[in-house]
Amino acid sequence: MSASDQGSPAAASKGAEPFAMHPPAARLLAGRSALVTGGDSGIGQAICYELAAHGAAVAINYVGPPDEAHRMVAEIAAAGGSAAAVAMDVSSEQDVERAFGEAREAIGPIDLLVNNAGVEHPYPLLEMPFDAWRKVIDVNLTGAFLCAREAARMMRAAGRRGAIVNISSVHEQIPWESFSHYCASKGGMRLFAQSIAKELAPLGIRVASVAPGAIETPINAEVLSNHKESAAVRAEIPLGRWGKPQEIARTVAWIASEEAAYITGATLFVDGGMTLYPRFI
Ligand code: BGC
């Protein structure tokens, strides 16, 4: 494994190359209107760029400083794409209702939601403060519920078929010490997604989960900057390297498109084989 394969978190948080639209014939999402939660960094940022490159108009959600989301909007627009920035705390019902309204104003009714916003911070059970537990469940799980409900309502009202894509994790399946709150949120997301996939199928709305493994993003900056820890993670990955945000983004664009029209309720693991438990071979 070369040093460059390990990547740097800062580089990985931006598009690897300058943003450019895909050629018209290769665009999978022309005419679609997408909203991506947590769209201004890490995997969410790569997803925004990829959906926009495929011709979707993208509402880039951020919480906190607006600068990066606005920079992305300008960059996408300058290359001939369409995007808008929307502020929203996904765990606030009021915020979600307002922000989806703003997104509809800016880019039309949403027919593609990517529930990407997520937080994690380790605590062993014996030391876990209630607030830490609640924050992870509120953002990762309740946020996915609030946004899915709002998106589904909007699609039904507009008579639009569409898709809801949840960014889950290998930890919807693999238990993880000191991350019981995170695992509970992702395990919960799995059955939430499968249940609403059944409910929404008659409306022509598909629901799918994309489950990343270890990806070079700011959320993993600490581990990535520690050679020993980063190598220990690599040892758990049969393909022998961390993943890139763009590798998740490309999967999301595909699964949201008509190419995947017969997929609903499924989780697609994009993890270099991490869920194959290489340590136990
Ligand atoms: C987490 C990462 C972790 C990966 C594999 C992801 O869900 O966000 O921090 O490296 O799972 O354990």
Tab-separated table of C-alpha atoms and ligand atoms in Angstrom:
chain	number	residue	atom	x	y	z
A	1	MET	CA	0.000	0.000	0.000
A	2	SER	CA	1.549	3.290	-1.053
A	3	ALA	CA	1.169	6.476	0.935
A	4	SER	CA	-0.917	8.018	-1.822
A	5	ASP	CA	-3.413	5.167	-1.611
A	6	GLN	CA	-4.128	6.182	1.942
A	7	GLY	CA	-5.185	9.622	0.734
A	8	SER	CA	-5.499	12.713	2.879
A	9	PRO	CA	-8.751	13.672	4.523
A	10	ALA	CA	-8.544	17.232	3.231
A	11	ALA	CA	-8.192	16.143	-0.407
A	12	ALA	CA	-10.879	13.498	-0.021
A	13	SER	CA	-13.446	16.039	1.171
A	14	LYS	CA	-13.431	17.795	-2.204
A	15	GLY	CA	-14.052	16.420	-5.650
A	16	ALA	CA	-10.868	14.606	-6.681
A	17	GLU	CA	-10.907	16.547	-9.945
A	18	PRO	CA	-12.466	19.896	-10.882
A	19	PHE	CA	-16.233	19.544	-11.221
A	20	ALA	CA	-17.487	18.812	-14.732
A	21	MET	CA	-20.817	17.533	-16.062
A	22	HIS	CA	-20.834	14.025	-17.510
A	23	PRO	CA	-21.425	13.977	-21.291
A	24	PRO	CA	-25.185	14.235	-22.041
A	25	ALA	CA	-25.496	10.614	-23.214
A	26	ALA	CA	-23.968	9.345	-19.965
A	27	ARG	CA	-26.245	11.310	-17.636
A	28	LEU	CA	-28.439	9.062	-15.505
A	29	LEU	CA	-30.424	11.698	-13.622
A	30	ALA	CA	-31.408	14.415	-16.103
A	31	GLY	CA	-34.602	16.152	-15.008
A	32	ARG	CA	-34.389	14.874	-11.420
A	33	SER	CA	-34.445	17.075	-8.312
A	34	ALA	CA	-32.347	15.804	-5.429
A	35	LEU	CA	-31.782	16.830	-1.840
A	36	VAL	CA	-28.647	15.576	-0.082
A	37	THR	CA	-28.425	15.971	3.685
A	38	GLY	CA	-24.989	16.811	5.060
A	39	GLY	CA	-24.024	17.706	1.512
A	40	ASP	CA	-21.151	20.091	2.151
A	41	SER	CA	-18.486	17.645	3.311
A	42	GLY	CA	-17.168	14.113	3.023
A	43	ILE	CA	-19.351	11.501	1.334
A	44	GLY	CA	-22.289	13.928	1.078
A	45	GLN	CA	-20.178	16.392	-0.863
A	46	ALA	CA	-19.052	13.741	-3.336
A	47	ILE	CA	-22.673	12.658	-3.761
A	48	CYS	CA	-23.783	16.230	-4.542
A	49	TYR	CA	-21.132	16.559	-7.231
A	50	GLU	CA	-21.924	13.171	-8.761
A	51	LEU	CA	-25.704	13.706	-8.864
A	52	ALA	CA	-25.167	17.155	-10.402
A	53	ALA	CA	-22.751	15.715	-12.979
A	54	HIS	CA	-25.499	13.263	-13.944
A	55	GLY	CA	-27.857	16.174	-14.641
A	56	ALA	CA	-29.867	16.315	-11.413
A	57	ALA	CA	-30.642	19.677	-9.817
A	58	VAL	CA	-29.241	19.323	-6.308
A	59	ALA	CA	-30.253	20.943	-3.026
A	60	ILE	CA	-27.112	20.844	-0.911
A	61	ASN	CA	-28.015	20.720	2.760
A	62	TYR	CA	-25.661	22.090	5.388
A	63	VAL	CA	-25.811	22.797	9.079
A	64	GLY	CA	-23.372	25.362	10.460
A	65	PRO	CA	-21.300	27.707	8.287
A	66	PRO	CA	-22.856	28.184	4.807
A	67	ASP	CA	-19.630	28.991	2.913
A	68	GLU	CA	-18.742	25.567	1.537
A	69	ALA	CA	-22.285	24.774	0.332
A	70	HIS	CA	-22.456	28.142	-1.448
A	71	ARG	CA	-19.025	27.600	-2.997
A	72	MET	CA	-20.231	24.250	-4.345
A	73	VAL	CA	-23.408	25.818	-5.767
A	74	ALA	CA	-21.311	28.372	-7.659
A	75	GLU	CA	-18.871	25.726	-8.887
A	76	ILE	CA	-21.664	23.460	-10.151
A	77	ALA	CA	-23.518	26.355	-11.811
A	78	ALA	CA	-20.318	27.567	-13.516
A	79	ALA	CA	-19.935	24.126	-15.132
A	80	GLY	CA	-23.509	24.124	-16.448
A	81	GLY	CA	-25.189	22.224	-13.607
A	82	SER	CA	-27.916	23.271	-11.219
A	83	ALA	CA	-27.732	23.470	-7.427
A	84	ALA	CA	-28.988	25.389	-4.401
A	85	ALA	CA	-27.879	25.495	-0.773
A	86	VAL	CA	-30.362	24.830	2.042
A	87	ALA	CA	-29.714	25.176	5.759
A	88	MET	CA	-31.346	22.527	7.936
A	89	ASP	CA	-30.798	20.605	11.115
A	90	VAL	CA	-32.208	17.236	10.040
A	91	SER	CA	-33.223	16.405	13.588
A	92	SER	CA	-35.607	19.380	13.814
A	93	GLU	CA	-39.095	18.778	12.417
A	94	GLN	CA	-39.653	22.503	11.850
A	95	ASP	CA	-36.341	22.910	10.088
A	96	VAL	CA	-36.978	19.947	7.810
A	97	GLU	CA	-40.407	21.218	6.746
A	98	ARG	CA	-39.036	24.701	6.053
A	99	ALA	CA	-35.944	23.503	4.188
A	100	PHE	CA	-37.843	21.109	1.916
A	101	GLY	CA	-40.136	24.041	1.052
A	102	GLU	CA	-37.105	26.161	0.195
A	103	ALA	CA	-35.631	23.366	-1.896
A	104	ARG	CA	-38.913	23.016	-3.824
A	105	GLU	CA	-38.890	26.757	-4.521
A	106	ALA	CA	-35.308	26.589	-5.781
A	107	ILE	CA	-35.237	23.365	-7.829
A	108	GLY	CA	-38.809	22.016	-7.973
A	109	PRO	CA	-40.373	19.100	-6.056
A	110	ILE	CA	-37.765	16.682	-4.724
A	111	ASP	CA	-37.867	13.225	-6.316
A	112	LEU	CA	-34.583	11.990	-4.903
A	113	LEU	CA	-33.599	12.195	-1.252
A	114	VAL	CA	-30.191	11.113	-0.006
A	115	ASN	CA	-30.197	10.695	3.770
A	116	ASN	CA	-26.495	11.174	4.307
A	117	ALA	CA	-26.161	13.403	7.408
A	118	GLY	CA	-24.559	11.473	10.211
A	119	VAL	CA	-22.451	11.914	13.327
A	120	GLU	CA	-20.283	9.588	15.391
A	121	HIS	CA	-18.161	9.915	18.499
A	122	PRO	CA	-17.002	6.908	20.485
A	123	TYR	CA	-18.090	6.176	24.058
A	124	PRO	CA	-18.004	2.853	25.847
A	125	LEU	CA	-21.458	2.079	27.220
A	126	LEU	CA	-20.352	2.562	30.819
A	127	GLU	CA	-19.275	6.132	30.101
A	128	MET	CA	-21.788	7.178	27.491
A	129	PRO	CA	-23.513	10.458	28.389
A	130	PHE	CA	-27.218	10.488	27.577
A	131	ASP	CA	-26.707	13.542	25.350
A	132	ALA	CA	-24.136	11.696	23.227
A	133	TRP	CA	-26.547	8.798	22.716
A	134	ARG	CA	-29.410	11.138	21.905
A	135	LYS	CA	-27.424	13.254	19.440
A	136	VAL	CA	-26.444	10.236	17.314
A	137	ILE	CA	-29.963	8.786	17.301
A	138	ASP	CA	-31.496	12.228	16.613
A	139	VAL	CA	-29.297	13.019	13.609
A	140	ASN	CA	-28.671	9.586	12.093
A	141	LEU	CA	-32.038	7.929	12.620
A	142	THR	CA	-34.688	10.522	13.461
A	143	GLY	CA	-33.200	12.809	10.792
A	144	ALA	CA	-33.583	10.047	8.210
A	145	PHE	CA	-37.209	9.556	9.277
A	146	LEU	CA	-38.105	13.275	9.166
A	147	CYS	CA	-36.512	13.776	5.743
A	148	ALA	CA	-37.943	10.555	4.288
A	149	ARG	CA	-41.433	11.524	5.461
A	150	GLU	CA	-41.128	14.990	3.977
A	151	ALA	CA	-39.678	13.726	0.690
A	152	ALA	CA	-42.340	11.022	0.333
A	153	ARG	CA	-45.096	13.552	1.028
A	154	MET	CA	-43.630	15.888	-1.584
A	155	MET	CA	-43.342	13.122	-4.189
A	156	ARG	CA	-46.916	12.003	-3.559
A	157	ALA	CA	-48.258	15.579	-3.760
A	158	ALA	CA	-46.422	16.179	-7.037
A	159	GLY	CA	-47.434	12.772	-8.405
A	160	ARG	CA	-43.774	11.946	-8.939
A	161	ARG	CA	-42.109	8.588	-8.719
A	162	GLY	CA	-38.732	8.756	-7.061
A	163	ALA	CA	-36.155	7.311	-4.725
A	164	ILE	CA	-34.941	7.611	-1.173
A	165	VAL	CA	-31.342	6.510	-0.654
A	166	ASN	CA	-30.015	6.106	2.873
A	167	ILE	CA	-26.313	6.257	3.554
A	168	SER	CA	-26.086	3.515	6.100
A	169	SER	CA	-22.854	1.771	7.121
A	170	VAL	CA	-21.225	-1.620	7.402
A	171	HIS	CA	-22.283	-1.070	11.022
A	172	GLU	CA	-25.886	-1.756	10.171
A	173	GLN	CA	-24.499	-5.308	10.277
A	174	ILE	CA	-21.122	-5.314	12.093
A	175	PRO	CA	-21.186	-4.603	15.848
A	176	TRP	CA	-18.610	-1.982	16.920
A	177	GLU	CA	-17.232	-1.495	20.419
A	178	SER	CA	-17.685	2.048	21.790
A	179	PHE	CA	-20.099	2.872	18.992
A	180	SER	CA	-23.269	1.229	20.301
A	181	HIS	CA	-25.275	4.418	19.661
A	182	TYR	CA	-23.969	4.587	16.065
A	183	CYS	CA	-24.650	0.876	15.453
A	184	ALA	CA	-28.143	1.251	16.939
A	185	SER	CA	-28.810	4.157	14.569
A	186	LYS	CA	-27.582	2.262	11.503
A	187	GLY	CA	-29.239	-1.024	12.468
A	188	GLY	CA	-32.436	0.959	13.018
A	189	MET	CA	-32.010	2.613	9.656
A	190	ARG	CA	-31.923	-0.790	7.977
A	191	LEU	CA	-35.342	-1.942	9.182
A	192	PHE	CA	-36.754	1.566	8.827
A	193	ALA	CA	-35.686	1.536	5.169
A	194	GLN	CA	-37.054	-1.940	4.536
A	195	SER	CA	-40.387	-1.108	6.173
A	196	ILE	CA	-40.946	2.123	4.250
A	197	ALA	CA	-39.795	0.414	1.047
A	198	LYS	CA	-42.897	-1.772	1.377
A	199	GLU	CA	-45.138	1.185	2.217
A	200	LEU	CA	-43.917	3.413	-0.586
A	201	ALA	CA	-43.649	0.838	-3.385
A	202	PRO	CA	-47.297	1.328	-4.437
A	203	LEU	CA	-46.512	5.048	-4.936
A	204	GLY	CA	-43.612	4.201	-7.226
A	205	ILE	CA	-41.082	5.385	-4.655
A	206	ARG	CA	-38.052	3.119	-4.185
A	207	VAL	CA	-35.989	3.007	-1.003
A	208	ALA	CA	-32.424	1.689	-0.922
A	209	SER	CA	-29.473	1.815	1.420
A	210	VAL	CA	-25.853	2.241	0.436
A	211	ALA	CA	-23.584	0.990	3.225
A	212	PRO	CA	-20.027	2.358	3.127
A	213	GLY	CA	-17.102	0.756	4.884
A	214	ALA	CA	-14.001	2.763	5.820
A	215	ILE	CA	-13.895	5.809	3.562
A	216	GLU	CA	-11.342	8.655	3.446
A	217	THR	CA	-13.446	11.481	4.859
A	218	PRO	CA	-13.072	14.157	7.531
A	219	ILE	CA	-15.072	11.975	9.968
A	220	ASN	CA	-12.125	9.550	9.860
A	221	ALA	CA	-9.373	12.208	9.852
A	222	GLU	CA	-7.967	11.165	13.216
A	223	VAL	CA	-7.625	7.485	12.313
A	224	LEU	CA	-6.267	8.322	8.851
A	225	SER	CA	-3.562	10.538	10.310
A	226	ASN	CA	-2.391	7.734	12.598
A	227	HIS	CA	-0.346	5.286	10.538
A	228	LYS	CA	-0.856	2.324	12.893
A	229	GLU	CA	-4.595	2.809	13.303
A	230	SER	CA	-5.107	3.396	9.601
A	231	ALA	CA	-3.171	0.201	8.766
A	232	ALA	CA	-5.233	-1.758	11.312
A	233	VAL	CA	-8.406	-0.697	9.495
A	234	ARG	CA	-6.866	-1.676	6.140
A	235	ALA	CA	-6.161	-5.132	7.533
A	236	GLU	CA	-9.915	-5.585	7.928
A	237	ILE	CA	-10.561	-4.850	4.253
A	238	PRO	CA	-10.041	-7.673	1.722
A	239	LEU	CA	-9.381	-5.163	-1.075
A	240	GLY	CA	-6.607	-3.747	1.117
A	241	ARG	CA	-7.390	-0.037	0.960
A	242	TRP	CA	-9.711	2.634	2.278
A	243	GLY	CA	-12.515	3.676	-0.052
A	244	LYS	CA	-12.936	7.066	-1.730
A	245	PRO	CA	-16.038	9.241	-1.302
A	246	GLN	CA	-16.481	9.164	-5.097
A	247	GLU	CA	-16.857	5.377	-4.967
A	248	ILE	CA	-19.884	5.794	-2.708
A	249	ALA	CA	-21.213	8.677	-4.800
A	250	ARG	CA	-21.140	6.674	-8.027
A	251	THR	CA	-23.120	3.878	-6.383
A	252	VAL	CA	-25.713	6.350	-5.110
A	253	ALA	CA	-26.184	7.897	-8.569
A	254	TRP	CA	-26.685	4.470	-10.084
A	255	ILE	CA	-29.053	3.127	-7.442
A	256	ALA	CA	-31.142	6.319	-7.642
A	257	SER	CA	-31.446	6.046	-11.409
A	258	GLU	CA	-33.741	4.052	-13.671
A	259	GLU	CA	-30.828	1.643	-14.188
A	260	ALA	CA	-31.779	0.267	-10.758
A	261	ALA	CA	-35.555	0.457	-11.256
A	262	TYR	CA	-36.153	-3.036	-9.834
A	263	ILE	CA	-34.208	-2.443	-6.601
A	264	THR	CA	-36.097	-1.526	-3.451
A	265	GLY	CA	-35.527	-2.382	0.210
A	266	ALA	CA	-31.992	-3.583	-0.475
A	267	THR	CA	-28.707	-2.592	1.128
A	268	LEU	CA	-25.710	-2.448	-1.152
A	269	PHE	CA	-22.426	-2.705	0.760
A	270	VAL	CA	-19.627	-0.621	-0.753
A	271	ASP	CA	-16.892	-1.642	1.618
A	272	GLY	CA	-14.001	-3.384	-0.169
A	273	GLY	CA	-15.287	-6.595	1.393
A	274	MET	CA	-15.231	-5.440	5.035
A	275	THR	CA	-18.474	-7.278	5.775
A	276	LEU	CA	-16.729	-10.516	4.798
A	277	TYR	CA	-14.953	-10.371	8.174
A	278	PRO	CA	-11.384	-11.012	6.873
A	279	ARG	CA	-10.023	-11.273	10.422
A	280	PHE	CA	-11.846	-14.560	10.819
A	281	ILE	CA	-10.547	-16.214	7.652
B	1	BGC	C1	-17.772	4.913	10.020
B	1	BGC	C2	-16.274	4.986	9.891
B	1	BGC	C3	-15.635	3.614	9.997
B	1	BGC	C4	-16.310	2.631	9.095
B	1	BGC	C5	-15.764	1.217	9.245
B	1	BGC	C6	-18.305	3.876	9.086
B	1	BGC	O1	-19.677	3.784	9.234
B	1	BGC	O2	-18.335	6.178	9.735
B	1	BGC	O3	-15.783	5.852	10.892
B	1	BGC	O4	-14.265	3.699	9.635
B	1	BGC	O5	-17.692	2.625	9.341
B	1	BGC	O6	-15.667	0.828	10.583
